[in-house]
CSV table of C-alpha atoms in Angstrom, one decimal:
chain,number,residue,atom,x,y,z
A,1,UNK,CA,-136.8,3.2,31.1
A,2,UNK,CA,-138.7,6.4,32.4
A,3,UNK,CA,-137.7,9.4,34.3
A,4,UNK,CA,-138.0,7.8,37.7
A,5,UNK,CA,-136.1,4.7,36.6
A,6,UNK,CA,-133.4,6.9,35.1
A,7,UNK,CA,-133.0,8.7,38.5
A,8,UNK,CA,-132.8,5.5,40.4
A,9,UNK,CA,-130.2,4.2,37.8
A,10,UNK,CA,-128.1,7.2,38.3
A,11,UNK,CA,-128.0,7.0,42.1
A,12,UNK,CA,-127.2,3.4,42.2
A,13,UNK,CA,-123.7,2.9,43.8
A,14,UNK,CA,-121.4,1.2,40.9
A,15,UNK,CA,-118.8,-1.3,41.6
A,16,UNK,CA,-116.1,1.5,41.1
A,17,UNK,CA,-117.9,3.7,43.6
A,18,UNK,CA,-118.1,0.8,45.9
A,19,UNK,CA,-114.3,0.5,45.8
A,20,UNK,CA,-113.8,4.2,46.7
A,21,UNK,CA,-116.2,3.6,49.6
A,22,UNK,CA,-114.3,0.8,50.7
A,23,UNK,CA,-110.9,2.4,50.3
A,24,UNK,CA,-111.3,6.1,51.4
A,25,UNK,CA,-108.9,8.3,49.7
A,26,UNK,CA,-107.3,5.6,47.5
A,27,UNK,CA,-106.7,6.6,43.9
A,28,UNK,CA,-108.3,4.6,40.9
A,29,UNK,CA,-106.3,1.7,40.2
A,30,UNK,CA,-106.6,2.7,36.5
A,31,UNK,CA,-104.2,5.7,37.1
A,32,UNK,CA,-101.1,3.3,37.4
A,33,UNK,CA,-101.1,2.3,33.7
A,34,UNK,CA,-102.5,5.6,32.3
A,35,UNK,CA,-100.6,7.8,30.0
A,36,UNK,CA,-99.2,11.2,31.8
A,37,UNK,CA,-98.4,14.5,30.1
A,38,UNK,CA,-96.5,17.7,31.1
A,39,UNK,CA,-98.7,20.6,30.6
A,40,UNK,CA,-98.6,24.1,31.8
A,41,UNK,CA,-96.0,22.7,34.3
A,42,UNK,CA,-98.2,20.1,35.8
A,43,UNK,CA,-98.1,16.3,35.5
A,44,UNK,CA,-101.4,15.5,34.4
A,45,UNK,CA,-103.4,12.3,33.5
A,46,UNK,CA,-104.4,11.9,29.7
A,47,UNK,CA,-107.8,10.4,29.4
A,48,UNK,CA,-108.3,8.7,26.0
A,49,UNK,CA,-111.5,6.9,24.5
A,50,UNK,CA,-110.6,4.7,21.6
A,51,UNK,CA,-114.1,3.9,20.9
A,52,UNK,CA,-115.1,7.4,20.7
A,53,UNK,CA,-114.4,7.8,17.0
A,54,UNK,CA,-117.0,5.3,15.9
A,55,UNK,CA,-119.8,6.5,18.5
A,56,UNK,CA,-118.9,10.4,18.2
A,57,UNK,CA,-120.6,10.7,21.5
A,58,UNK,CA,-120.2,8.8,24.7
A,59,UNK,CA,-122.0,9.4,27.9
A,60,UNK,CA,-121.3,8.0,31.4
A,61,UNK,CA,-121.9,9.0,35.0
A,62,UNK,CA,-118.7,10.2,36.8
A,63,UNK,CA,-117.8,8.2,39.8
A,64,UNK,CA,-118.6,9.6,43.3
A,65,UNK,CA,-116.7,9.3,46.5
A,66,UNK,CA,-113.4,10.3,45.1
A,67,UNK,CA,-111.4,13.1,43.5
A,68,UNK,CA,-109.4,13.0,40.2
A,69,UNK,CA,-105.9,14.4,40.1
A,70,UNK,CA,-105.0,17.1,37.3
A,71,UNK,CA,-106.1,15.7,33.9
A,72,UNK,CA,-107.0,16.5,30.2
A,73,UNK,CA,-109.0,14.6,27.8
A,74,UNK,CA,-108.2,13.8,24.3
A,75,UNK,CA,-111.7,14.8,23.3
A,76,UNK,CA,-114.1,17.8,24.0
A,77,UNK,CA,-115.8,17.3,27.3
A,78,UNK,CA,-119.0,18.2,28.6
A,79,UNK,CA,-120.0,18.1,32.2
A,80,UNK,CA,-123.4,18.4,33.2
A,81,UNK,CA,-124.5,18.5,36.9
A,82,UNK,CA,-127.5,16.3,37.3
A,83,UNK,CA,-127.6,16.6,41.1
A,84,UNK,CA,-125.7,18.1,44.0
A,85,UNK,CA,-122.6,20.1,42.9
A,86,UNK,CA,-119.0,19.7,41.2
A,87,UNK,CA,-116.0,21.7,42.1
A,88,UNK,CA,-113.1,22.1,39.6
A,89,UNK,CA,-109.8,23.5,40.0
A,90,UNK,CA,-109.0,25.2,36.5
A,91,UNK,CA,-106.0,27.6,36.0
A,92,UNK,CA,-105.6,27.3,39.9
A,93,UNK,CA,-108.8,28.9,40.5
A,94,UNK,CA,-111.9,27.1,42.0
A,95,UNK,CA,-114.9,26.8,39.8
A,96,UNK,CA,-118.1,25.3,41.4
A,97,UNK,CA,-120.9,24.2,39.3
A,98,UNK,CA,-124.2,23.5,40.8
A,99,UNK,CA,-127.3,21.4,39.8
A,100,UNK,CA,-128.2,22.1,36.2
A,101,UNK,CA,-124.8,23.8,35.3
A,102,UNK,CA,-122.9,22.9,32.3
A,103,UNK,CA,-119.1,23.2,31.4
A,104,UNK,CA,-117.4,22.7,27.9
A,105,UNK,CA,-113.9,21.8,28.0
A,106,UNK,CA,-111.5,21.9,25.0
A,107,UNK,CA,-108.9,19.1,24.9
A,108,UNK,CA,-106.0,20.9,26.8
A,109,UNK,CA,-107.9,22.4,29.7
A,110,UNK,CA,-105.8,21.2,32.8
A,111,UNK,CA,-108.2,20.7,35.5
A,112,UNK,CA,-108.5,18.8,39.0
A,113,UNK,CA,-112.0,17.6,40.3
A,114,UNK,CA,-112.5,17.8,43.9
A,115,UNK,CA,-114.4,15.1,46.0
A,116,UNK,CA,-118.0,14.2,45.0
A,117,UNK,CA,-120.4,13.2,47.7
A,118,UNK,CA,-123.5,10.9,47.5
A,119,UNK,CA,-125.6,13.5,46.0
A,120,UNK,CA,-123.0,14.9,43.6
A,121,UNK,CA,-124.0,13.2,40.4
A,122,UNK,CA,-122.2,14.5,37.1
A,123,UNK,CA,-122.9,13.4,33.7
A,124,UNK,CA,-119.9,13.1,31.5
A,125,UNK,CA,-120.3,13.7,27.7
A,126,UNK,CA,-117.3,12.9,25.5
A,127,UNK,CA,-117.5,14.4,21.8
A,128,UNK,CA,-115.3,13.7,19.0
A,129,UNK,CA,-114.3,16.3,16.5
A,130,UNK,CA,-116.3,14.4,13.8
A,131,UNK,CA,-119.4,15.5,15.7
A,132,UNK,CA,-118.7,19.0,15.1
A,133,UNK,CA,-117.2,18.7,11.5
A,134,UNK,CA,-120.7,18.2,9.9
A,135,UNK,CA,-121.1,22.0,9.5
A,136,UNK,CA,-121.9,22.4,13.0
A,137,UNK,CA,-120.8,25.9,12.9
A,138,UNK,CA,-123.6,26.5,10.5
A,139,UNK,CA,-126.1,25.1,12.8
A,140,UNK,CA,-125.2,27.4,15.9
A,141,UNK,CA,-124.6,30.4,14.2
A,142,UNK,CA,-121.2,32.3,13.5
A,143,UNK,CA,-121.6,35.2,15.8
A,144,UNK,CA,-122.0,33.2,18.9
A,145,UNK,CA,-119.6,32.4,21.7
A,146,UNK,CA,-120.2,28.7,20.9
A,147,UNK,CA,-119.3,29.2,17.4
A,148,UNK,CA,-115.9,30.5,18.4
A,149,UNK,CA,-115.4,27.6,20.8
A,150,UNK,CA,-116.2,25.1,18.3
A,151,UNK,CA,-114.0,26.6,15.6
A,152,UNK,CA,-111.1,25.8,17.9
A,153,UNK,CA,-112.3,22.3,18.4
A,154,UNK,CA,-111.8,22.0,14.7
A,155,UNK,CA,-108.6,23.7,14.5
A,156,UNK,CA,-105.3,22.1,14.1
A,157,UNK,CA,-103.2,20.3,16.6
A,158,UNK,CA,-100.8,23.1,16.6
A,159,UNK,CA,-103.4,25.6,18.1
A,160,UNK,CA,-104.0,26.3,21.6
A,161,UNK,CA,-106.9,24.1,22.9
A,162,UNK,CA,-107.1,25.5,26.6
A,163,UNK,CA,-110.7,27.2,26.3
A,164,UNK,CA,-113.7,26.5,28.2
A,165,UNK,CA,-117.2,27.8,28.7
A,166,UNK,CA,-119.4,27.5,31.8
A,167,UNK,CA,-123.0,27.9,31.6
A,168,UNK,CA,-125.0,28.8,34.8
A,169,UNK,CA,-128.0,27.1,33.5
A,170,UNK,CA,-129.3,25.6,36.7
A,171,UNK,CA,-132.5,27.9,36.6
A,172,UNK,CA,-133.3,27.0,33.1
A,173,UNK,CA,-135.8,23.9,33.3
A,174,UNK,CA,-135.6,23.8,29.5
A,175,UNK,CA,-131.8,22.7,29.8
A,176,UNK,CA,-132.7,20.2,32.5
A,177,UNK,CA,-135.6,18.7,30.4
A,178,UNK,CA,-133.4,18.3,27.2
A,179,UNK,CA,-130.4,16.6,29.0
A,180,UNK,CA,-133.1,14.2,30.7
A,181,UNK,CA,-134.4,13.3,27.4
A,182,UNK,CA,-130.8,12.9,26.2
A,183,UNK,CA,-130.0,10.3,28.8
A,184,UNK,CA,-133.4,8.4,28.5
A,185,UNK,CA,-132.5,8.1,24.9
A,186,UNK,CA,-128.8,7.0,25.4
A,187,UNK,CA,-129.6,4.3,27.9
A,188,UNK,CA,-132.3,2.9,25.8
A,189,UNK,CA,-132.1,0.5,22.8
A,190,UNK,CA,-134.6,2.2,20.6
A,191,UNK,CA,-134.3,2.5,16.9
A,192,UNK,CA,-132.6,5.5,15.5
A,193,UNK,CA,-130.8,5.9,19.0
A,194,UNK,CA,-127.8,7.5,17.6
A,195,UNK,CA,-129.6,10.1,15.6
A,196,UNK,CA,-131.8,11.2,18.5
A,197,UNK,CA,-128.7,11.4,20.9
A,198,UNK,CA,-127.0,13.7,18.3
A,199,UNK,CA,-130.2,15.6,17.8
A,200,UNK,CA,-130.8,16.3,21.4
A,201,UNK,CA,-127.1,17.1,22.0
A,202,UNK,CA,-127.4,19.8,19.3
A,203,UNK,CA,-130.6,21.2,20.9
A,204,UNK,CA,-128.9,21.5,24.2
A,205,UNK,CA,-125.9,23.2,22.5
A,206,UNK,CA,-128.3,25.7,20.8
A,207,UNK,CA,-130.3,26.3,23.9
A,208,UNK,CA,-127.1,27.1,25.8
A,209,UNK,CA,-126.3,29.5,23.3
A,210,UNK,CA,-129.6,31.2,23.6
A,211,UNK,CA,-129.0,31.4,27.4
A,212,UNK,CA,-125.7,33.0,26.8
A,213,UNK,CA,-127.0,35.6,24.5
A,214,UNK,CA,-129.6,36.4,27.0
A,215,UNK,CA,-127.2,36.7,29.9
A,216,UNK,CA,-123.7,36.8,29.0
A,217,UNK,CA,-122.8,38.6,32.3
A,218,UNK,CA,-123.4,35.5,34.4
A,219,UNK,CA,-121.3,33.1,32.2
A,220,UNK,CA,-117.6,32.4,32.8
A,221,UNK,CA,-115.8,32.3,29.6
A,222,UNK,CA,-112.2,31.8,28.4
A,223,UNK,CA,-111.8,32.2,24.6
A,224,UNK,CA,-108.9,33.0,22.3
A,225,UNK,CA,-109.7,36.4,20.9
A,226,UNK,CA,-107.2,36.9,18.2
A,227,UNK,CA,-107.3,35.6,14.7
A,228,UNK,CA,-110.4,33.5,15.2
A,229,UNK,CA,-112.8,36.4,15.0
A,230,UNK,CA,-111.4,37.3,11.4
A,231,UNK,CA,-111.8,33.4,10.3
A,232,UNK,CA,-115.5,33.5,11.7
A,233,UNK,CA,-116.2,36.4,9.5
A,234,UNK,CA,-114.5,34.8,6.5
A,235,UNK,CA,-116.7,31.6,7.2
A,236,UNK,CA,-119.9,33.9,7.2
A,237,UNK,CA,-118.8,35.2,3.9
A,238,UNK,CA,-118.0,31.8,2.3
A,239,UNK,CA,-121.3,30.6,3.6
A,240,UNK,CA,-123.2,33.5,1.8
A,241,UNK,CA,-121.2,33.0,-1.4
A,242,UNK,CA,-121.0,29.3,-1.6
A,243,UNK,CA,-120.9,29.1,-5.4
A,244,UNK,CA,-118.7,31.9,-6.4
A,245,UNK,CA,-116.3,32.4,-3.7
A,246,UNK,CA,-112.8,32.3,-4.4
A,247,UNK,CA,-109.6,32.7,-2.4
A,248,UNK,CA,-108.9,35.9,-4.2
A,249,UNK,CA,-112.5,37.3,-3.7
A,250,UNK,CA,-112.1,36.3,0.1
A,251,UNK,CA,-108.8,38.1,0.1
A,252,UNK,CA,-110.3,41.3,-1.5
A,253,UNK,CA,-113.2,41.4,0.7
A,254,UNK,CA,-111.2,41.5,3.8
A,255,UNK,CA,-108.2,43.5,2.6
A,256,UNK,CA,-105.6,41.0,2.6
A,257,UNK,CA,-103.2,39.2,0.4
A,258,UNK,CA,-104.5,35.8,-0.7
A,259,UNK,CA,-101.4,34.2,0.7
A,260,UNK,CA,-102.1,35.5,4.3
A,261,UNK,CA,-105.7,34.5,4.1
A,262,UNK,CA,-104.5,30.9,3.1
A,263,UNK,CA,-102.0,30.9,5.9
A,264,UNK,CA,-104.6,32.1,8.4
A,265,UNK,CA,-107.4,29.5,7.6
A,266,UNK,CA,-104.9,26.8,7.9
A,267,UNK,CA,-103.5,28.1,11.2
A,268,UNK,CA,-106.8,28.5,12.9
A,269,UNK,CA,-108.8,25.6,11.4
A,270,UNK,CA,-106.1,23.1,10.2
A,271,UNK,CA,-107.9,23.3,6.8
A,272,UNK,CA,-106.8,24.7,3.5
A,273,UNK,CA,-109.1,27.3,1.6
A,274,UNK,CA,-110.0,24.5,-0.8
A,275,UNK,CA,-110.9,21.9,1.7
A,276,UNK,CA,-113.1,24.5,3.6
A,277,UNK,CA,-114.7,25.5,0.2
A,278,UNK,CA,-115.5,21.9,-0.5
A,279,UNK,CA,-117.0,21.2,3.1
A,280,UNK,CA,-119.1,24.2,2.5
A,281,UNK,CA,-120.3,23.3,-0.6
A,282,UNK,CA,-121.0,19.7,0.4
A,283,UNK,CA,-123.1,21.0,3.5
A,284,UNK,CA,-125.1,23.2,1.2
A,285,UNK,CA,-125.7,20.5,-1.2
A,286,UNK,CA,-126.8,18.2,1.7
A,287,UNK,CA,-129.3,20.8,2.7
A,288,UNK,CA,-130.8,21.3,-0.6
A,289,UNK,CA,-131.2,17.6,-1.0
A,290,UNK,CA,-133.2,17.4,2.1
A,291,UNK,CA,-135.1,20.6,1.8
A,292,UNK,CA,-135.9,20.8,-1.8
A,293,UNK,CA,-136.9,18.7,-4.8
A,294,UNK,CA,-134.3,19.8,-7.1
A,295,UNK,CA,-132.4,17.5,-9.1
A,296,UNK,CA,-128.8,16.5,-8.4
A,297,UNK,CA,-127.5,18.3,-11.3
A,298,UNK,CA,-129.1,21.4,-10.5
A,299,UNK,CA,-127.9,21.3,-6.8
A,300,UNK,CA,-124.3,20.7,-8.0
A,301,UNK,CA,-124.5,23.9,-10.2
A,302,UNK,CA,-126.0,25.9,-7.5
A,303,UNK,CA,-123.0,25.1,-5.0
A,304,UNK,CA,-120.7,25.9,-7.8
A,305,UNK,CA,-119.8,22.5,-9.1
A,306,UNK,CA,-120.3,22.2,-12.8
A,307,UNK,CA,-118.5,18.8,-13.0
A,308,UNK,CA,-121.1,16.5,-11.9
A,309,UNK,CA,-118.4,13.6,-11.6
A,310,UNK,CA,-116.4,15.7,-9.3
A,311,UNK,CA,-119.4,16.6,-7.3
A,312,UNK,CA,-120.5,13.0,-6.9
A,313,UNK,CA,-116.9,12.0,-5.7
A,314,UNK,CA,-116.8,15.0,-3.2
A,315,UNK,CA,-120.2,14.2,-1.9
A,316,UNK,CA,-119.6,10.6,-1.5
A,317,UNK,CA,-116.3,11.4,0.2
A,318,UNK,CA,-118.1,13.7,2.5
A,319,UNK,CA,-121.0,11.7,3.5
A,320,UNK,CA,-120.2,8.1,2.6
A,321,UNK,CA,-122.8,7.8,0.1
A,322,UNK,CA,-124.2,9.2,-3.2
A,323,UNK,CA,-126.4,12.2,-3.2
A,324,UNK,CA,-129.6,10.4,-4.1
A,325,UNK,CA,-129.0,7.7,-1.4
A,326,UNK,CA,-128.4,10.6,1.2
A,327,UNK,CA,-131.6,12.1,0.2
A,328,UNK,CA,-133.8,8.8,0.6
A,329,UNK,CA,-131.9,7.7,3.7
A,330,UNK,CA,-132.3,11.0,5.7
A,331,UNK,CA,-135.7,11.6,4.5
A,332,UNK,CA,-137.1,8.3,5.4
A,333,UNK,CA,-135.5,8.3,8.9
A,334,UNK,CA,-136.8,11.8,9.7
A,335,UNK,CA,-140.3,10.7,8.7
A,336,UNK,CA,-140.6,7.7,11.3
């Protein structure tokens, strides 16, 4: 598939779209059997994608010639306007996205999608929490609006998940080029397809972060502004002191009681200090495996784990394979 074939493919009328053309104003038959939830005083549809856990990222074109009643997703949802426009009602306010714009919605954002015409082609990307759990915060940077958003994605089920970001990126050709490459890869059957999709999506998110840094005033942002900022600073400290950081050291650095820090981390992220510390150590170990020639025992020591048996167990639990296998597999995959 090339660019022209992709465009033709996305503009083709699907069987579901033909149903809406044949039955103007009719709701989707799927809504009858779909789960409903009461959120913010509204009865909303609850979209779930059972196959997402294995795939981590699912992409589809939204149906045209219809609207969607108030709904939420069980996963993080990204909307890219490939062509035309898309109008949402979010928090009872109308938000219009134009061609090239991007919206990121957390799981509890209640919105309604207005009628989409023939030229209104919206690409819907669904992402699981697992997509972000592989130290994604380290990749996008702790001091960004995206890092704050993704911290909430990782947070516990008791936290508020009604945050969203809208990027007015329609005038940025770099964003549209990356999305085009992402879609071409997704609808192909090439080798290493999954890895390429993940790579392009991460590039897109970093490009959006750059766009926000250059012109934050043109973006519409809703973010929780309380404890999460403290936790982001703590994450940064833990990253800079991977080997030696302890709960006591973290508490002393930020002037809090260790018990308060422990409760704060669990409240915002859903993870204990030990779990977060272990994740950071394994992430740093994975980076060293790919970027250096150091032996495994030296890498274990550098990340603060003198017990090699414990290190092997933690690494295999995190990545599903032992360190040497991880180094070999990812290096060979990157070289092809």
